[in-house]
Coordinates of C-alpha atoms in Angstrom, one line a residue:
X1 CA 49.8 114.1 99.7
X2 CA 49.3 110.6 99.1
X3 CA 45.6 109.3 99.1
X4 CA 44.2 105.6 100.4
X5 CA 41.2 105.0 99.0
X6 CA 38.5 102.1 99.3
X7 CA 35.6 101.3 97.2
X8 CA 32.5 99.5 97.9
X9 CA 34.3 97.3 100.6
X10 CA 32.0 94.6 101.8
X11 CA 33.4 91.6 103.4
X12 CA 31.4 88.5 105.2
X13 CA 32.8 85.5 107.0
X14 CA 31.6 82.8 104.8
X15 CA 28.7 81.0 106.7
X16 CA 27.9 84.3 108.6
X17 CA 24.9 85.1 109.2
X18 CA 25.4 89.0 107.8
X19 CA 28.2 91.1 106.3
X20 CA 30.6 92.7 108.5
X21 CA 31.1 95.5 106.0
X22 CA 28.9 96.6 102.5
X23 CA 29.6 98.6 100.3
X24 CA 32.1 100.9 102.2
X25 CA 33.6 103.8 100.5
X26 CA 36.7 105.7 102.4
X27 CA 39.4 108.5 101.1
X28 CA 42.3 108.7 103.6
X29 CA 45.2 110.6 103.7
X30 CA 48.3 108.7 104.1
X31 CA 49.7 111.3 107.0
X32 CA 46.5 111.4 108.7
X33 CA 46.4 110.0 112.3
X34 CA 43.8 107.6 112.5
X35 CA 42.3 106.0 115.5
X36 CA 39.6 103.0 114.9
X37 CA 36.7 102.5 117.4
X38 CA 34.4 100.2 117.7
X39 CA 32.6 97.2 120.2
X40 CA 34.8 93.6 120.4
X41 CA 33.7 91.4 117.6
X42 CA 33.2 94.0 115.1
X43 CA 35.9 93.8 113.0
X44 CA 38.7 96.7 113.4
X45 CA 40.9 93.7 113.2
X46 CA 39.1 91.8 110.0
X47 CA 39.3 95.7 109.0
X48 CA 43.3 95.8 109.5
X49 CA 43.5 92.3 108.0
X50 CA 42.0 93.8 104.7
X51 CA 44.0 96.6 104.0
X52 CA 47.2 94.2 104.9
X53 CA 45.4 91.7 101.9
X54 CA 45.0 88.8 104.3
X55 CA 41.7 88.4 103.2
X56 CA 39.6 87.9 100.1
X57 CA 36.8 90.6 100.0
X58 CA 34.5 92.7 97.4
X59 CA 35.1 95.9 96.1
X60 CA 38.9 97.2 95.7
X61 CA 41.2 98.8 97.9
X62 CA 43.5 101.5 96.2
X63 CA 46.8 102.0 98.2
X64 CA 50.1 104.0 97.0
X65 CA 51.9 102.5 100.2
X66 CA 52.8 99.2 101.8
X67 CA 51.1 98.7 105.2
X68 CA 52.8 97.0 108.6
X69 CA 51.0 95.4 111.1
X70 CA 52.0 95.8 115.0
X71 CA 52.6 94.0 117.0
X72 CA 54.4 91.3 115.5
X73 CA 56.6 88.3 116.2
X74 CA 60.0 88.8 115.9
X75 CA 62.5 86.4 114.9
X76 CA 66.0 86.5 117.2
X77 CA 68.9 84.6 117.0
X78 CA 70.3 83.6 121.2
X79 CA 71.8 86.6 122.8
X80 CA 70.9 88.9 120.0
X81 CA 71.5 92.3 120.8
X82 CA 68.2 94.3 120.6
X83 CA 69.5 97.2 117.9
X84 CA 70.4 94.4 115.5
X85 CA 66.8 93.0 116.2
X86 CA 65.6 96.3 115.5
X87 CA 67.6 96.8 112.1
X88 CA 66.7 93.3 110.8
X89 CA 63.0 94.7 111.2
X90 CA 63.4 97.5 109.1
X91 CA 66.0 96.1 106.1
X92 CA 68.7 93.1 105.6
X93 CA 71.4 95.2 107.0
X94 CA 73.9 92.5 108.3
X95 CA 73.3 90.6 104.9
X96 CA 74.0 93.5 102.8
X97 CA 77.2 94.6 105.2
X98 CA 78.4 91.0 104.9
X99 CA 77.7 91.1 101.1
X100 CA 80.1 94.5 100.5
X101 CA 82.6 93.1 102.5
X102 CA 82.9 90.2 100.4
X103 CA 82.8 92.1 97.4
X104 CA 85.5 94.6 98.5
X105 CA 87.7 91.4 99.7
X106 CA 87.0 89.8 96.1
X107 CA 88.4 93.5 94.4
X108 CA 87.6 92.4 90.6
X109 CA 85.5 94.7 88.4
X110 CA 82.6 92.7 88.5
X111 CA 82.6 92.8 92.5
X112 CA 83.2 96.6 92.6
X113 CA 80.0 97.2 90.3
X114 CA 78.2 95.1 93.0
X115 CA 79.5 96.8 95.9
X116 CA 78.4 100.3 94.0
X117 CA 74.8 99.0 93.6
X118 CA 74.7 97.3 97.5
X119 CA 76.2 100.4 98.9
X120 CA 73.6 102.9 96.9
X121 CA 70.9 100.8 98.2
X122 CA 72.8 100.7 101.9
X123 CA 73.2 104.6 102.2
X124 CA 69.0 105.2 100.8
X125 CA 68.2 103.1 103.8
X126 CA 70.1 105.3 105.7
X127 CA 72.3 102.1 106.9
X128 CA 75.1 104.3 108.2
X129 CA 72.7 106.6 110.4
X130 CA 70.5 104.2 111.5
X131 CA 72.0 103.2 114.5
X132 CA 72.2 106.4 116.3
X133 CA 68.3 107.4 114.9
X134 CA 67.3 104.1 116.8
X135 CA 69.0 105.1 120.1
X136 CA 67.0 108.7 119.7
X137 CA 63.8 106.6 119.0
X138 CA 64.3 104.4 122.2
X139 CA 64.8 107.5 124.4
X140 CA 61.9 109.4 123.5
X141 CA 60.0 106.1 124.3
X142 CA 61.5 105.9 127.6
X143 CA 64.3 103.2 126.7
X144 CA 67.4 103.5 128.3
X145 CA 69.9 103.9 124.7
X146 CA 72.3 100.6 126.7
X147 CA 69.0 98.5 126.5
X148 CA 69.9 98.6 122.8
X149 CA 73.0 97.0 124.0
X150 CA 71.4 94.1 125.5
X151 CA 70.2 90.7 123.8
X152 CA 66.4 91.5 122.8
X153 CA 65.2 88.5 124.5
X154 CA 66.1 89.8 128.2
X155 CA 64.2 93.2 127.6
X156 CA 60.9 93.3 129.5
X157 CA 57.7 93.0 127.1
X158 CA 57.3 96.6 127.1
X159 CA 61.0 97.8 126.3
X160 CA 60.5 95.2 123.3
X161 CA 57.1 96.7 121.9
X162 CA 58.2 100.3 122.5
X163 CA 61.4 99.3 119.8
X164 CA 59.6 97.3 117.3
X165 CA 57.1 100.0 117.0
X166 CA 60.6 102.5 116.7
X167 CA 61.7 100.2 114.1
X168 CA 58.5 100.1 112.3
X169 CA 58.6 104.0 111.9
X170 CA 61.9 103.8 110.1
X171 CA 60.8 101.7 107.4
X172 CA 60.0 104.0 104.1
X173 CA 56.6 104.5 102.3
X174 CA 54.5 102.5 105.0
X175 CA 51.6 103.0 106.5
X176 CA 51.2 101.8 109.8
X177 CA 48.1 99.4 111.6
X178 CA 48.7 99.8 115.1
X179 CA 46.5 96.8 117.5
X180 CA 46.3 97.6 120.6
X181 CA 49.8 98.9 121.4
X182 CA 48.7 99.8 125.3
X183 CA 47.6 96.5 126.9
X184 CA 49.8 95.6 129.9
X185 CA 51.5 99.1 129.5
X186 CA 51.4 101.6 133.0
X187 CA 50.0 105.4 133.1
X188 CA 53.9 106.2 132.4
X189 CA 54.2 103.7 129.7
X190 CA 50.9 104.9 127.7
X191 CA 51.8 108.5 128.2
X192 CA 55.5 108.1 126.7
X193 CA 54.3 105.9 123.6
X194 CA 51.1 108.7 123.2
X195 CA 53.7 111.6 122.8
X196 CA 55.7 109.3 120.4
X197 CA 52.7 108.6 118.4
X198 CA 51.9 112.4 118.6
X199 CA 55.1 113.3 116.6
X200 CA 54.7 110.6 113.8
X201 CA 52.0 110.7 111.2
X202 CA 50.4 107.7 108.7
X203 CA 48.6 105.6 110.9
X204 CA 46.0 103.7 112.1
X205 CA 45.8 103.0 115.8
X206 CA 43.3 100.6 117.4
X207 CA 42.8 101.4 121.2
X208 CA 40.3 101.6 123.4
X209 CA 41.9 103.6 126.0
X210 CA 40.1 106.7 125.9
X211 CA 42.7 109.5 127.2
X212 CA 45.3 107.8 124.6
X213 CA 43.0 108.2 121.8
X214 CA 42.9 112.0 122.4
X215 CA 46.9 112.5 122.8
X216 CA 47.6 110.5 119.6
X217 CA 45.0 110.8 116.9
X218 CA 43.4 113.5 114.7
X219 CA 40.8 111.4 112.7
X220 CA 38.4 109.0 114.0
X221 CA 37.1 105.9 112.0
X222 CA 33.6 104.4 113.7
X223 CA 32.7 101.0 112.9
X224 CA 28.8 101.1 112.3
X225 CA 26.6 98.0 111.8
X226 CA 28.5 97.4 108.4
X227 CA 29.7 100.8 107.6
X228 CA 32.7 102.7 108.9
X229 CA 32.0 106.2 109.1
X230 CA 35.1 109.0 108.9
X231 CA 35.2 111.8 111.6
X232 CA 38.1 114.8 112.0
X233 CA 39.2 115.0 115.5
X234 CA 40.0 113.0 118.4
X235 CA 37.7 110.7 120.6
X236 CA 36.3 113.1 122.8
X237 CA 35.2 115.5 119.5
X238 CA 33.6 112.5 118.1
X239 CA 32.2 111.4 121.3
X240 CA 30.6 114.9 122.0
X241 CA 29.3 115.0 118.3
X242 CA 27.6 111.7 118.6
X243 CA 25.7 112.6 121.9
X244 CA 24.3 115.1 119.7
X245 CA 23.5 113.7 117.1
X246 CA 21.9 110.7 119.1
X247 CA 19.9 113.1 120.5
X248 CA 18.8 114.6 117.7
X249 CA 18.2 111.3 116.3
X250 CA 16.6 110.5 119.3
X251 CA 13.8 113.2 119.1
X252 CA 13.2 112.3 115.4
X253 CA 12.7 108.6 116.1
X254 CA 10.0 109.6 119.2
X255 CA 8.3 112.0 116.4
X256 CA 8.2 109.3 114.2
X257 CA 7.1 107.0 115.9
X258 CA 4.1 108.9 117.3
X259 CA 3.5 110.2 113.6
X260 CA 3.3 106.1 112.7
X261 CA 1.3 105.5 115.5
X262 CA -1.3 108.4 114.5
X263 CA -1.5 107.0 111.2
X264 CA -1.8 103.1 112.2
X265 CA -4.7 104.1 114.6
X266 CA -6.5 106.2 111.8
X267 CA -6.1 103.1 109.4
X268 CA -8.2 100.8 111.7
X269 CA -10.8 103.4 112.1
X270 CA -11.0 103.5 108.5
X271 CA -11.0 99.6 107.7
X272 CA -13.6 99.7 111.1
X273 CA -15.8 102.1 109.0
X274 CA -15.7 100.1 106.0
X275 CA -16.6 96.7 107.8
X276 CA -19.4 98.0 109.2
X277 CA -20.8 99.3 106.0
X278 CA -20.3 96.0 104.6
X279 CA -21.7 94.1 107.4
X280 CA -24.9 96.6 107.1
X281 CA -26.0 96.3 103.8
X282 CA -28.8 93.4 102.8
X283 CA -29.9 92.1 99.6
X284 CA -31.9 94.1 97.1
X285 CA -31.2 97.4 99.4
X286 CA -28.0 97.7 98.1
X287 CA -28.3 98.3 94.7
X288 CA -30.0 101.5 95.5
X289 CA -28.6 104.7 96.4
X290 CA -27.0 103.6 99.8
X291 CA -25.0 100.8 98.4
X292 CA -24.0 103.3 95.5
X293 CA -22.7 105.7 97.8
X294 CA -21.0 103.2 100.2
X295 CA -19.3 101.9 97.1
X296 CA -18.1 105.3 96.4
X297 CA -17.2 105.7 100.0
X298 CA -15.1 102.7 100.4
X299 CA -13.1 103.3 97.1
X300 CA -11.9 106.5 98.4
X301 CA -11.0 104.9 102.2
X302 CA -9.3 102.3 100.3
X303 CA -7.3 104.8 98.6
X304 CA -6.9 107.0 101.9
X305 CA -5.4 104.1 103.6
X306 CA -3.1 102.7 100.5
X307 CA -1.3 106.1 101.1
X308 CA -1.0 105.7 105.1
X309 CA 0.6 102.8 104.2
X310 CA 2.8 103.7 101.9
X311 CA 3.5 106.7 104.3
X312 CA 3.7 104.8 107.1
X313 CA 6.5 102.6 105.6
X314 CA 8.0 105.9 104.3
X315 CA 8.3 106.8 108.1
X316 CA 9.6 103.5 109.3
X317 CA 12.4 103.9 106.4
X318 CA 13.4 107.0 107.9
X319 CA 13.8 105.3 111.9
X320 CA 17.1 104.9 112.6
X321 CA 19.1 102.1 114.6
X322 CA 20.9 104.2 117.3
X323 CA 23.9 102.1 118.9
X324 CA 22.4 102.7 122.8
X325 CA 23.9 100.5 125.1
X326 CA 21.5 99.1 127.7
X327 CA 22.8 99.6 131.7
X328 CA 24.3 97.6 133.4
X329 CA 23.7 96.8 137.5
X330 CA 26.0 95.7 140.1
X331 CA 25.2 93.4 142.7
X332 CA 25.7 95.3 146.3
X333 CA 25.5 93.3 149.2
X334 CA 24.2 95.6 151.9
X335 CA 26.2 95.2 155.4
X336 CA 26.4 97.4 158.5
X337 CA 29.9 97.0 158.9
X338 CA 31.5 100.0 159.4
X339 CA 34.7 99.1 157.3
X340 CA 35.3 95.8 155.1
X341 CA 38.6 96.3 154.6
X342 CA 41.5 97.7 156.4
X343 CA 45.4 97.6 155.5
X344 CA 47.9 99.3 157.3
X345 CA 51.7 100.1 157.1
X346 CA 51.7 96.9 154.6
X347 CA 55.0 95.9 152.2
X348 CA 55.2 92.8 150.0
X349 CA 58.7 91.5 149.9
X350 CA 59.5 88.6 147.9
X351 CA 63.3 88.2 149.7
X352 CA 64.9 91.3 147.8
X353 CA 63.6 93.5 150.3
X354 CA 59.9 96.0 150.0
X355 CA 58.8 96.4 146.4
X356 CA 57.1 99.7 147.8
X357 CA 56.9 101.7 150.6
X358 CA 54.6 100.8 153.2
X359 CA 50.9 102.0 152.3
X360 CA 47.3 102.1 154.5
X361 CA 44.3 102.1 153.4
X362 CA 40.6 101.6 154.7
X363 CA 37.6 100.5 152.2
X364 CA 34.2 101.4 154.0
X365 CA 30.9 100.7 151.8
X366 CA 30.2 102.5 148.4
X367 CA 34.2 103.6 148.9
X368 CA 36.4 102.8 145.1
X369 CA 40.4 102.2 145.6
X370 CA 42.1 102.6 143.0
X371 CA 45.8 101.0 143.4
X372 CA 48.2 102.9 141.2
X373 CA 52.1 102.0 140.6
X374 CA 54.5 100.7 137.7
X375 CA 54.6 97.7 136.2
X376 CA 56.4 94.9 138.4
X377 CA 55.6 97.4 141.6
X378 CA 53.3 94.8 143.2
X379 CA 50.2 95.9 142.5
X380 CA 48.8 92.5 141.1
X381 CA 50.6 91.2 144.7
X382 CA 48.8 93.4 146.2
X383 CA 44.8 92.5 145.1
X384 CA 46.2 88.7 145.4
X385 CA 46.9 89.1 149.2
X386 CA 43.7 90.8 149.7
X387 CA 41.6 88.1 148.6
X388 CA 43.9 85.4 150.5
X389 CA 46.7 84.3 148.5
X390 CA 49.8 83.2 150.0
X391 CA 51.7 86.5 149.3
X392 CA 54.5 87.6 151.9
X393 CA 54.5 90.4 153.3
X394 CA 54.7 93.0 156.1
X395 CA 52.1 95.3 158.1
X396 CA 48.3 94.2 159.2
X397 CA 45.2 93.4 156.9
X398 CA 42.3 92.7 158.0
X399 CA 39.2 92.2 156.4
X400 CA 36.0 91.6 157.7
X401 CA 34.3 88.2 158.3
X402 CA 31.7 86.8 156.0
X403 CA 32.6 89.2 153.8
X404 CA 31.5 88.3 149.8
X405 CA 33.9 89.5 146.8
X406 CA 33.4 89.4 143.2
X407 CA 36.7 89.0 141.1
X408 CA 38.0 90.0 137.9
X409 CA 41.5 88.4 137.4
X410 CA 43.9 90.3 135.2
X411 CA 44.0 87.8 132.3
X412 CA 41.4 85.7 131.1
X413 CA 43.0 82.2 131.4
X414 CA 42.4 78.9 129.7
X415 CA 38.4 79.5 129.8
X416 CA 37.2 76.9 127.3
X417 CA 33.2 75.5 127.2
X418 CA 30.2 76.7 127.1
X419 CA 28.8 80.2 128.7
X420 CA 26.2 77.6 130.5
X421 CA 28.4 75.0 131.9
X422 CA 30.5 77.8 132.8
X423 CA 27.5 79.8 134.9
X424 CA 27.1 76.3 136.7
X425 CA 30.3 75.9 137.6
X426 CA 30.5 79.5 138.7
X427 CA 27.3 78.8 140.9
X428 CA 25.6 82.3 139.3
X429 CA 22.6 83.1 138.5
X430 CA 23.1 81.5 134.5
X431 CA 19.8 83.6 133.1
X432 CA 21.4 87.1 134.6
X433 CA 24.8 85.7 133.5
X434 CA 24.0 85.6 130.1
X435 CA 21.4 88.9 129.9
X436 CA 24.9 90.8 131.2
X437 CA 26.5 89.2 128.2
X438 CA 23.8 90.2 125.9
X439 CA 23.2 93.7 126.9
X440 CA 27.7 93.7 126.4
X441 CA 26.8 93.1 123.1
X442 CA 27.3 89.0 123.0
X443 CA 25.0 87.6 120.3
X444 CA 22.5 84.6 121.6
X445 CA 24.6 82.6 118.7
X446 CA 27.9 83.3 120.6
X447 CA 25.9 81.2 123.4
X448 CA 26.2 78.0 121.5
X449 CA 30.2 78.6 121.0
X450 CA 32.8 77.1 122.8
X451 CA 34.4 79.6 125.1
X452 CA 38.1 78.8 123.5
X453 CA 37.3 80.2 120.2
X454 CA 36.3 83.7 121.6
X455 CA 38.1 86.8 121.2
X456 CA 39.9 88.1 124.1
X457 CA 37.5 91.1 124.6
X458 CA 35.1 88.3 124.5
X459 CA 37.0 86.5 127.5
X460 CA 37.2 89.5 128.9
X461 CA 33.8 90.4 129.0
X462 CA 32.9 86.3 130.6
X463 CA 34.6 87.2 133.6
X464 CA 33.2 90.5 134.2
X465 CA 29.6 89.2 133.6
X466 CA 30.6 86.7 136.2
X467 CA 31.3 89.4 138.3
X468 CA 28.6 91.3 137.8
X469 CA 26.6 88.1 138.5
X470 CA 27.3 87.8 141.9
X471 CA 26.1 89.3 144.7
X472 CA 28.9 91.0 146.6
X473 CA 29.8 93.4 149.4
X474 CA 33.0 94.1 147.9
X475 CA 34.4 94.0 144.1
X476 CA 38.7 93.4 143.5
X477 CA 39.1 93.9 140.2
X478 CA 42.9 93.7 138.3
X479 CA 42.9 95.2 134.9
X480 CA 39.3 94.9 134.3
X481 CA 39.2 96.7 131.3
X482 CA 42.1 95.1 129.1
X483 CA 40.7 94.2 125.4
X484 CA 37.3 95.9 126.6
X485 CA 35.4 98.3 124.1
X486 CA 34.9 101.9 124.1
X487 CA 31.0 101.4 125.4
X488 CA 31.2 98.3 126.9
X489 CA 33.6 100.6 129.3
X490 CA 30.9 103.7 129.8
X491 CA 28.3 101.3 130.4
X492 CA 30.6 99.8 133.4
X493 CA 31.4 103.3 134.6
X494 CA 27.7 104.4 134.7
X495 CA 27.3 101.1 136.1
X496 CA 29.5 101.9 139.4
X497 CA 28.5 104.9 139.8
X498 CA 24.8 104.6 139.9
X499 CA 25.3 101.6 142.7
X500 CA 28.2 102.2 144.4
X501 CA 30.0 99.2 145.3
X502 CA 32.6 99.2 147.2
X503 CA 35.7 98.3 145.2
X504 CA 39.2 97.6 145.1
X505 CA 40.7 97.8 141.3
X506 CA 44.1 98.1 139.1
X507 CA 43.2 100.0 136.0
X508 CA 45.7 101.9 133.6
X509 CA 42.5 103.3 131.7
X510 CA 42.9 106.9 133.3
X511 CA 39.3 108.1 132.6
X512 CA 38.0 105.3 134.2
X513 CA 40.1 106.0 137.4
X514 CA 39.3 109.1 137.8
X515 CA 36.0 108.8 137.2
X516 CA 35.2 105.7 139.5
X517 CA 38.1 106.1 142.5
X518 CA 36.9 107.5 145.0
X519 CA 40.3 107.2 146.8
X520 CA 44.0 106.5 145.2
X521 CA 46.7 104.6 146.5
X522 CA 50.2 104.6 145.0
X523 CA 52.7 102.5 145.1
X524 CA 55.8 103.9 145.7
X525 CA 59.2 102.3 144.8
X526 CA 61.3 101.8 147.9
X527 CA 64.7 103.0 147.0
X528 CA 67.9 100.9 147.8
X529 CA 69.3 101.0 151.3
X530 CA 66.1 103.1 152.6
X531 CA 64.7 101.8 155.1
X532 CA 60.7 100.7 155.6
X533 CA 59.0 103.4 157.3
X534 CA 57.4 102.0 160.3

């Protein structure tokens, strides 16, 4: 059992206003499975970034392996073929094959030492078994063992992340930092990498899908305000401890504050009292008896109300900052139409024939569609043809005249400016714009920035504030809640559910599906030489 341990972390990006991190103190086991939550902007990246050494930071970091960070760039030569990619990951294979062959071609004494050393060195990275562990690897992440075959460069984005994280794993005595491995992945594609990540251990795995959290990790690391608190479990055991112990909090803070109040309110009687005594007293009067006693009297209140201060401050020390997330409200458009949207028996074909069966569908107010399917299946199509776009396709859709939609593309674009010039543009409502923001956790400083220099959760979170901005009868949404945190995703759910919009929305997060849809369609593959169904 190998122990990572940290020591009075604390880390701030020079001209910040605060720390990110103080005086953090962590013991992790090295075969733990870690998962790291927390909101955009609050540093599980700068976190990862430490431990890699990236970073100059306070305090000392105490580490008995080597840590990788995924994903990476990978360097390829034309037409590589993706199993060599995947060995030149893990160790100089080719180099050290190329190096014994020359040696064994050379044959003198000196060469034969060196082949000895290179080929003791070749067989502890298991060079000769290598190949065929890679091809398991690939399998159990649901790539085809001929892909390996193939030059890396003609793989699909997610048959190329799938075997660099496989490579990863192979490498000896490292500890893996895992960003975001699910963006852009399908329900199939997150569920084969969660029951990969299942069977390794020493890791830590930033995500902020919910139900892959729980099939992957068995420790939790919270990002506070500048701590990072440790938790055994998955998500939802540290999700269902924190409601309680918010609540708890939560009744503490109330008593608190009413035991603050009580005390506040019996100071000002006190220093009323004592004015009035000091406002009654004349001349010779008070050196007699009255003034003596009143003397007395306010030396004691003076006392009394030294300790309700001290005791009040005592109470405020004991308040505690709870990480609430104020709700969020969507914009309904209210209309008597009795459906806004209606598709029927429709295919999108691109020239290659239907990239999925015919489907129908009818989206009446408060209804939620949720459009599930593969990647490539045309579900992106799909939302794109809906609002317009000039997408081919088969079948009927109609949708309802007049009829206002709020947007949130897939990927965030080339925004760049400010939030402000951005709202204007947008023709929202630029004070609601930016209270969405805030209550997502945007500082009023990251108001001033330029929009090019956010994060992508950031970016992510500008176009669903615009959104949310504008009054609608209908949302479409496409992949909504790509980079987005934990919260900023609960307060979107609650959100939906309180005013329920109608919506049409592509989302891989599965507890957000099945929460909000109130209706599925799928998107079915249309196999080769079927025909459409009409």
């Amino acid at each position: 059992m190998a122990m990572l341990q940290i020591s009075r972390l604390t880390f701030g990006y020079e001209g910040g206003v605060e720390n990110i991190f103080e005086n953090v103190n962590l013991i992790l086991d090295t075969t733990w499975r870690l998962g790291l939550i927390g909101r955009n902007g609050k540093g599980k990246t700068t976190f990862l970034k430490l431990l890699m050494g990236e970073m100059a930071y306070q305090g000392q970091i105490d580490a008995p392996v080597s840590f990788d960070y995924f994903p990476f760039e990978v360097q390829t030569a034309p037409n590589q073929p993706a199993l060599e990619v995947m060995r030149q990951v893990i160790a100089p294979y080719a180099r050290m094959e190329r190096e014994m062959q020359a040696c064994l071609e050379d044959g003198g004494e000196q060469a034969m030492e060196a082949y000895g050393a290179l080929l003791t060195r070749y067989m502890a990275l298991d060079g000769y078994t290598l190949p065929d562990t890679l091809r398991v690897e690939a399998v159990k992440l649901g790539v085809k063992p001929e892909a390996l075959e193939r030059p890396f460069n003609t793989l699909s984005h997610g048959e190329q992340m799938k075997l660099e994280l496989a490579a990863l794993f192979q490498k000896k005595n490292r500890f893996l930092l895992i960003d975001e491995p699910t963006n852009h992945l399908d329900a199939d594609g997150r569920e084969k990498v969660a029951r990969y990540l299942k069977g390794k251990t020493g890791f830590i795995l930033v995500s902020h899908d919910r139900h892959f959290l729980d099939q992957t990790i068995d420790h939790v690391l919270v990002l506070g305000r500048k701590d990072i608190v440790l938790q055994q479990g998955n998500y939802s055991t540290w999700q269902a401890d924190k409601a309680l112990q918010d609540q708890a909090q939560l009744s503490r803070n109330e008593k608190l504050k009413k035991d603050i109040g009580a005390l506040a309110a019996s100071a000002r009687r006190t220093a009323g009292w004592s004015d009035a005594v000091e406002r009654s007293k004349t001349g010779a009067a008070d050196k007699g008896y009255v003034g003596h006693q009143a003397a007395k009297m306010m030396k004691r209140a003076k006392a009394i109300e030294a300790r309700r201060e001290k005791a009040i401050e005592e109470k405020k020390g004991l308040l505690q900052n709870l990480d609430e997330a104020q709700a969020l409200k969507v914009q309904v458009l209210p209309t008597r139409r009795s459906a806004l949207l209606e598709v029927r028996d429709l295919a999108i074909d691109y020239g290659g024939g239907p990239l999925f069966e015919p489907v129908s569908f009818c989206v009446r107010e408060g209804e939620r569609v949720a459009i599930q399917g593969g990647n490539g299946s045309g579900k992106s199509s799909l939302l794109k043809l809906l609002l317009g776009g000039q997408i081919p396709y088969t079948g009927d859709v109609r949708v309802a005249g007049d009829l206002v939609i709020a947007t949130v593309p897939q990927e965030p674009g080339l925004l760049q400016g400010s939030l402000r010039a951005y709202a204007r543009a947008a023709q929202i409502d630029e004070s609601l714009f930016l209270t969405i923001l805030r209550k997502l956790d945007f500082s009023r400083l990251q108001f001033e920035k330029d929009m090019a220099d956010f994060s992508a959760g950031q970016k992510k979170k500008v176009l669903l504030a615009a959104s949310l901005a504008k009054p609608a009868h209908l949302l479409i949404w496409d992949e909504p809640l790509n980079y987005i945190d934990i919260l900023s995703r609960s307060q979107l759910e609650e959100a939906i559910l309180r005013d329920r919009p109608a919506m049409v929305f592509v989302e891989h997060d599965l507890f957000f599906t099945q929460k909000v849809a109130t209706h599925t369609v799928k998107l079915r593959e249309r196999l080769a030489g079927r025909p459409a169904k009409s």
